[in-house]
Short mmCIF file of C-alpha atoms in Angstrom, two decimals:
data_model
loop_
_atom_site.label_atom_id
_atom_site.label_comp_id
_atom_site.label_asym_id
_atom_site.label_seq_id
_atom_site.Cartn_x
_atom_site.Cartn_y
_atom_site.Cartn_z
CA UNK A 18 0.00 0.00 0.00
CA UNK A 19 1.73 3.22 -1.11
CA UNK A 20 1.03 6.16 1.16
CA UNK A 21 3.75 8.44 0.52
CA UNK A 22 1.56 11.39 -1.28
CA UNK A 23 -0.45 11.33 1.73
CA UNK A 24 -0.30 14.48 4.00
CA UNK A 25 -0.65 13.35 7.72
CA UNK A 26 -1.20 15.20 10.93
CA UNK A 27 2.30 15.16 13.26
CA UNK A 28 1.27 12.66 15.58
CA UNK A 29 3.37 14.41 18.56
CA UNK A 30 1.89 17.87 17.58
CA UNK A 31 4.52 19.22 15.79
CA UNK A 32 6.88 17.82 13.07
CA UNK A 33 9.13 15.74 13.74
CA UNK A 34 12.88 16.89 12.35
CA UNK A 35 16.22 17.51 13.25
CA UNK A 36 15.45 20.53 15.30
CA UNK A 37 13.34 18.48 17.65
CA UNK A 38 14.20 15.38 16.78
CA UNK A 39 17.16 12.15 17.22
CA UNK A 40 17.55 8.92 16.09
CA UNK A 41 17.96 6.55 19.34
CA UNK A 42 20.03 3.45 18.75
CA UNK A 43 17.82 0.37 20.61
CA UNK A 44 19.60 -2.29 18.62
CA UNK A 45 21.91 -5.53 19.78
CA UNK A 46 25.12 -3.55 18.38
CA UNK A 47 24.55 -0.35 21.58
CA UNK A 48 27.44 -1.01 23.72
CA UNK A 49 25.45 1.55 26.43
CA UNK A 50 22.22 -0.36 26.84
CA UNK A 51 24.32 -3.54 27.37
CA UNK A 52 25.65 -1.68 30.87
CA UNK A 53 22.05 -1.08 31.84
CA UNK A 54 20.21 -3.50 33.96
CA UNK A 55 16.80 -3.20 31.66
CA UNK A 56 15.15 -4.87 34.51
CA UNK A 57 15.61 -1.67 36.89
CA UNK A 58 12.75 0.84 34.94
CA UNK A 59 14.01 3.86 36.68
CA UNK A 60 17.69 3.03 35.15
CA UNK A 61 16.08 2.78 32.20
CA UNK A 62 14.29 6.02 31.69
CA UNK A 63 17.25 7.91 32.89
CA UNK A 64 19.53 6.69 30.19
CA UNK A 65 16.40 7.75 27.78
CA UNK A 66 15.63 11.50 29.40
CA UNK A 67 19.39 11.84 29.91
CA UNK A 68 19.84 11.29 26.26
CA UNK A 69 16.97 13.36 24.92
CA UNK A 70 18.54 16.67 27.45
CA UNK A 71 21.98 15.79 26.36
CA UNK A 72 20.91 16.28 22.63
CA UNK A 73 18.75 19.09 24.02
CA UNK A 74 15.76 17.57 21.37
CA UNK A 75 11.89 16.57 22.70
CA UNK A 76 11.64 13.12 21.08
CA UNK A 77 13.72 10.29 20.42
CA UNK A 78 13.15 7.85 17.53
CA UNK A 79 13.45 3.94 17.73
CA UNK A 80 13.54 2.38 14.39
CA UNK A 81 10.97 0.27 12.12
CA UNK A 82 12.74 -3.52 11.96
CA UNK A 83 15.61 -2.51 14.39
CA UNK A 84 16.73 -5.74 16.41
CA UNK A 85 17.20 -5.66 19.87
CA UNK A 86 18.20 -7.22 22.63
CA UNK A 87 15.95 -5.24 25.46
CA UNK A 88 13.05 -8.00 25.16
CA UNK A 89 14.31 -9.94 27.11
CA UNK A 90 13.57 -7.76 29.98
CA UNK A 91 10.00 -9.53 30.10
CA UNK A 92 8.54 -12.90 29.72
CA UNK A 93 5.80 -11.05 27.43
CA UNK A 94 8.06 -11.24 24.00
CA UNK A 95 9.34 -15.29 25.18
CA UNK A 96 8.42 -17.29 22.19
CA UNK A 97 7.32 -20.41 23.26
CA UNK A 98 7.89 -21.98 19.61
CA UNK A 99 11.64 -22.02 20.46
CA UNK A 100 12.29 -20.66 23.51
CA UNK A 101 13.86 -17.57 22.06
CA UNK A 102 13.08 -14.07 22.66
CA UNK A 103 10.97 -12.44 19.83
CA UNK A 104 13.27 -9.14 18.98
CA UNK A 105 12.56 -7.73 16.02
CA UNK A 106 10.73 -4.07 16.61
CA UNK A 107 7.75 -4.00 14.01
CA UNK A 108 6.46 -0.17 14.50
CA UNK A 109 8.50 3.19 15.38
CA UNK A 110 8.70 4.55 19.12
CA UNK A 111 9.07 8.04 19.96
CA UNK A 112 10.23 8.55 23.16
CA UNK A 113 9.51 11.60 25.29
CA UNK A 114 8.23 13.09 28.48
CA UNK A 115 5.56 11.65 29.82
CA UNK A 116 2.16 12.52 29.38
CA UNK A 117 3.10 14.33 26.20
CA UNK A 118 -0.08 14.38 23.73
CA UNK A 119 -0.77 12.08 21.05
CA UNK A 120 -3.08 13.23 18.07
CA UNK A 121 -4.42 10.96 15.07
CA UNK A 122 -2.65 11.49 12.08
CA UNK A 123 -5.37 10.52 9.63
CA UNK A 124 -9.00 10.36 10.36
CA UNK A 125 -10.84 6.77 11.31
CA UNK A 126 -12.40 4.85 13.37
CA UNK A 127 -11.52 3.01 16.76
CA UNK A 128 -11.76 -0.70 16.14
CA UNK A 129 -10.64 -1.47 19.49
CA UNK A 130 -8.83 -1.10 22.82
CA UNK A 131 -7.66 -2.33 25.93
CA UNK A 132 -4.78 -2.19 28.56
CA UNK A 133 -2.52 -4.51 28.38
CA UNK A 134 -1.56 -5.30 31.05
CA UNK A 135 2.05 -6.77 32.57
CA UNK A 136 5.91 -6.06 33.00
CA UNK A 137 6.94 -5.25 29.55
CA UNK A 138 4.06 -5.54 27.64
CA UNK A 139 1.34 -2.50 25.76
CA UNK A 140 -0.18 -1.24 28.59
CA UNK A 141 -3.48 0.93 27.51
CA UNK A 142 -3.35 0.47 23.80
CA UNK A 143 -5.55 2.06 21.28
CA UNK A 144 -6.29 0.28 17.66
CA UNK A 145 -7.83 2.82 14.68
CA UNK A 146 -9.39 1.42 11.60
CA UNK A 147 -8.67 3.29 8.17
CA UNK A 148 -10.33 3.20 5.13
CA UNK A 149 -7.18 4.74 2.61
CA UNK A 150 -6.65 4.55 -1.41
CA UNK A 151 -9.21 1.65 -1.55
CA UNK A 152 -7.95 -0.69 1.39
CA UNK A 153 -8.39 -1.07 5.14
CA UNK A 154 -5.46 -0.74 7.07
CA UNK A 155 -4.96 -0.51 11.12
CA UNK A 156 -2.85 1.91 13.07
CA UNK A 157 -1.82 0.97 16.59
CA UNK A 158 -0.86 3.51 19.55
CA UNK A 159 0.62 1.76 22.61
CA UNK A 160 1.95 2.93 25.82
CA UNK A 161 -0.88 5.36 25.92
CA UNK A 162 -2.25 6.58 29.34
CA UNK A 163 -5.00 4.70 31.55
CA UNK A 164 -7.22 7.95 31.47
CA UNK A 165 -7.26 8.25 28.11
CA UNK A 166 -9.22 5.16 27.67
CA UNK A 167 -11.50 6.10 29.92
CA UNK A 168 -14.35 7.63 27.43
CA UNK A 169 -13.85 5.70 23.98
CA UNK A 170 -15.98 3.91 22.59
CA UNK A 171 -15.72 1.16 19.51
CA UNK A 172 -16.58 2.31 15.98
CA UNK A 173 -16.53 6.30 17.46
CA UNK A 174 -14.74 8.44 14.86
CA UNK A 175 -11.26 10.16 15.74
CA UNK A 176 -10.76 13.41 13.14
CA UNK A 177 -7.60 14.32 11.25
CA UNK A 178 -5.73 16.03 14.00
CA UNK A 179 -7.41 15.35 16.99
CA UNK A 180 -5.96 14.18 20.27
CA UNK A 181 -6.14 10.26 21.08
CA UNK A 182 -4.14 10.57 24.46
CA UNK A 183 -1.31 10.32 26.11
CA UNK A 184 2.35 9.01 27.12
CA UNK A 185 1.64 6.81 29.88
CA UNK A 186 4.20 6.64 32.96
CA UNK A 187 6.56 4.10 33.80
CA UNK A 188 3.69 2.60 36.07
CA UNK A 189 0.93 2.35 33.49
CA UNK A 190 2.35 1.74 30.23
CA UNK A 191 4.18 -2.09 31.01
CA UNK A 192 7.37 -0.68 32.90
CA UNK A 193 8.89 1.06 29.87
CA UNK A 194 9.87 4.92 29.92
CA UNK A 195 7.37 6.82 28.36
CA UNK A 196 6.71 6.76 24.48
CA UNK A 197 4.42 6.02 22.05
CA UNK A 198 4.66 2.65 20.01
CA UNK A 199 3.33 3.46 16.66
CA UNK A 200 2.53 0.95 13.91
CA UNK A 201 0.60 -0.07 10.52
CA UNK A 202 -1.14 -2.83 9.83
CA UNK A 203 -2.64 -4.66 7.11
CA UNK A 204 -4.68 -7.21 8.33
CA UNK A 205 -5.50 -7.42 12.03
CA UNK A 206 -7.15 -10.94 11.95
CA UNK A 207 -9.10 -11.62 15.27
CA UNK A 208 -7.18 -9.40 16.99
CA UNK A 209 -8.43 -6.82 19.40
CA UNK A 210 -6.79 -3.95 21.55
CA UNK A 211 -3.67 -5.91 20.70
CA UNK A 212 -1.68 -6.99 17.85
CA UNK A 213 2.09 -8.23 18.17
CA UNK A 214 4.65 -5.40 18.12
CA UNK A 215 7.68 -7.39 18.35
CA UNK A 216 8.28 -10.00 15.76
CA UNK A 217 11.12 -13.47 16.01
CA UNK A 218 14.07 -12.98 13.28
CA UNK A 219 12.03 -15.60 11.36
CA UNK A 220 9.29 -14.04 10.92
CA UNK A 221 10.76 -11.18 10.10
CA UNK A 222 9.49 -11.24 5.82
CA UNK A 223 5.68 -12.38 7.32
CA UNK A 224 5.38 -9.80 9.86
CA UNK A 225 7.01 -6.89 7.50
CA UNK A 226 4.38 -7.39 4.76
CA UNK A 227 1.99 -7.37 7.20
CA UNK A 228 3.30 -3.97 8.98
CA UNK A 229 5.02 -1.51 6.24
CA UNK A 230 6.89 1.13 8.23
CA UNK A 231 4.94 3.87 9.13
CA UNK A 232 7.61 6.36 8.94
CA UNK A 233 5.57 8.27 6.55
CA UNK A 234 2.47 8.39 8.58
CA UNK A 235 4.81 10.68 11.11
CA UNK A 236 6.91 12.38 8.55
CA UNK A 237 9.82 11.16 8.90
CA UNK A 238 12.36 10.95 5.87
CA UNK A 239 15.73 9.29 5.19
CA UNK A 240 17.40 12.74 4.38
CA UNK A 241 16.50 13.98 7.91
CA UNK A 242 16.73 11.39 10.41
CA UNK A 243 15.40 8.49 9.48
#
């Protein structure tokens, strides 16, 4: 599904760029997040906010496909196939403050939502249904806050622009500093208020058809920092 001529709303607010804006290595291959214990939440989030003030920019980006390593801080991405750790990252985060707001960068329709609970996993997660260029295709906002679920309701429209919620805290979005998972999806199949964000090397070709990187739903480009 080609989406590129597509003008969306900045899902943060504002555009996201170099003025505002830096790439956050989450991969296997960052020495720095190998001297963190991932298990310790607090460490955690002050290697992320000490990064973001150090590069004196708002909101970090974690790549579409980028493997990592930090999954196996929870039981939630164990796949019980092979015992391995699931670790490839199927959406973009952007990290930032929390309870920074979240707006919808194209209108639709909620099709579902739900906290997810558990160390590690969604927490309150909120699943839009798009009707774009002659197909149906999903966007998924995790990490959100547990207010901001509060008043939806399922097939209730969200407009071009207008705000879905929140950043959730350490304490409500599944132990992670605050940020918004963001991701695309083609078919959801029976899935509801969830869909896998996380991916085993494996599955990798499956899963990536399935999810196309959204880095054009938040305007981000390869000649700026993505």
């Amino acid at each position: 599904m080609s989406i590129k001529g597509l003008e969306f709303h900045p899902i943060m607010g504002e555009s996201l760029n170099d003025s505002n804006t830096i790439l956050m290595d989450m991969s296997e291959n960052n020495f720095a997040l190998k001297q963190l214990d991932l298990l310790d939440t607090s460490a955690f989030e002050a290697y992320i906010t000490g990064l973001l003030k150090q590069n004196k920019k708002r909101f970090g980006i974690g790549g579409y496909l980028e493997k990592r390593n930090i999954y196996q801080r929870s039981k939630v991405f164990e796949d019980a196939a092979d015992s391995k750790f699931r670790n490839i990252h199927l959406g973009i985060d952007i990290w930032a403050i929390s309870d920074s707001p979240v707006y919808c960068p194209e209108q639709g329709v909620i099709h579902s939502f739900q906290d997810n609970k558990g160390f590690g996993n969604y927490g309150p997660t909120v699943i839009l249904e798009h009707f774009l260029e002659g197909e149906m295709i999903y966007s998924l906002y995790g990490h959100l806050s547990v207010k901001d679920l509060n008043d939806l309701k399922i097939g209730q429209t969200i407009k071009r622009g207008e705000k879905i919620g929140h950043l959730g805290s350490s304490l409500e979005n599944g132990n992670w500093p605050a940020h918004l998972h963001f991701q695309v999806i083609r078919n959801l199949g029976n899935n509801s208020g969830d869909y896998p964000g996380v991916c085993s090397y494996s599955e990798k070709e499956r899963y990536s058809e399935n999810c196309p990187d959204p880095a054009s739903w938040l305007g981000l480009h390869a000649n700026i920092i993505y």
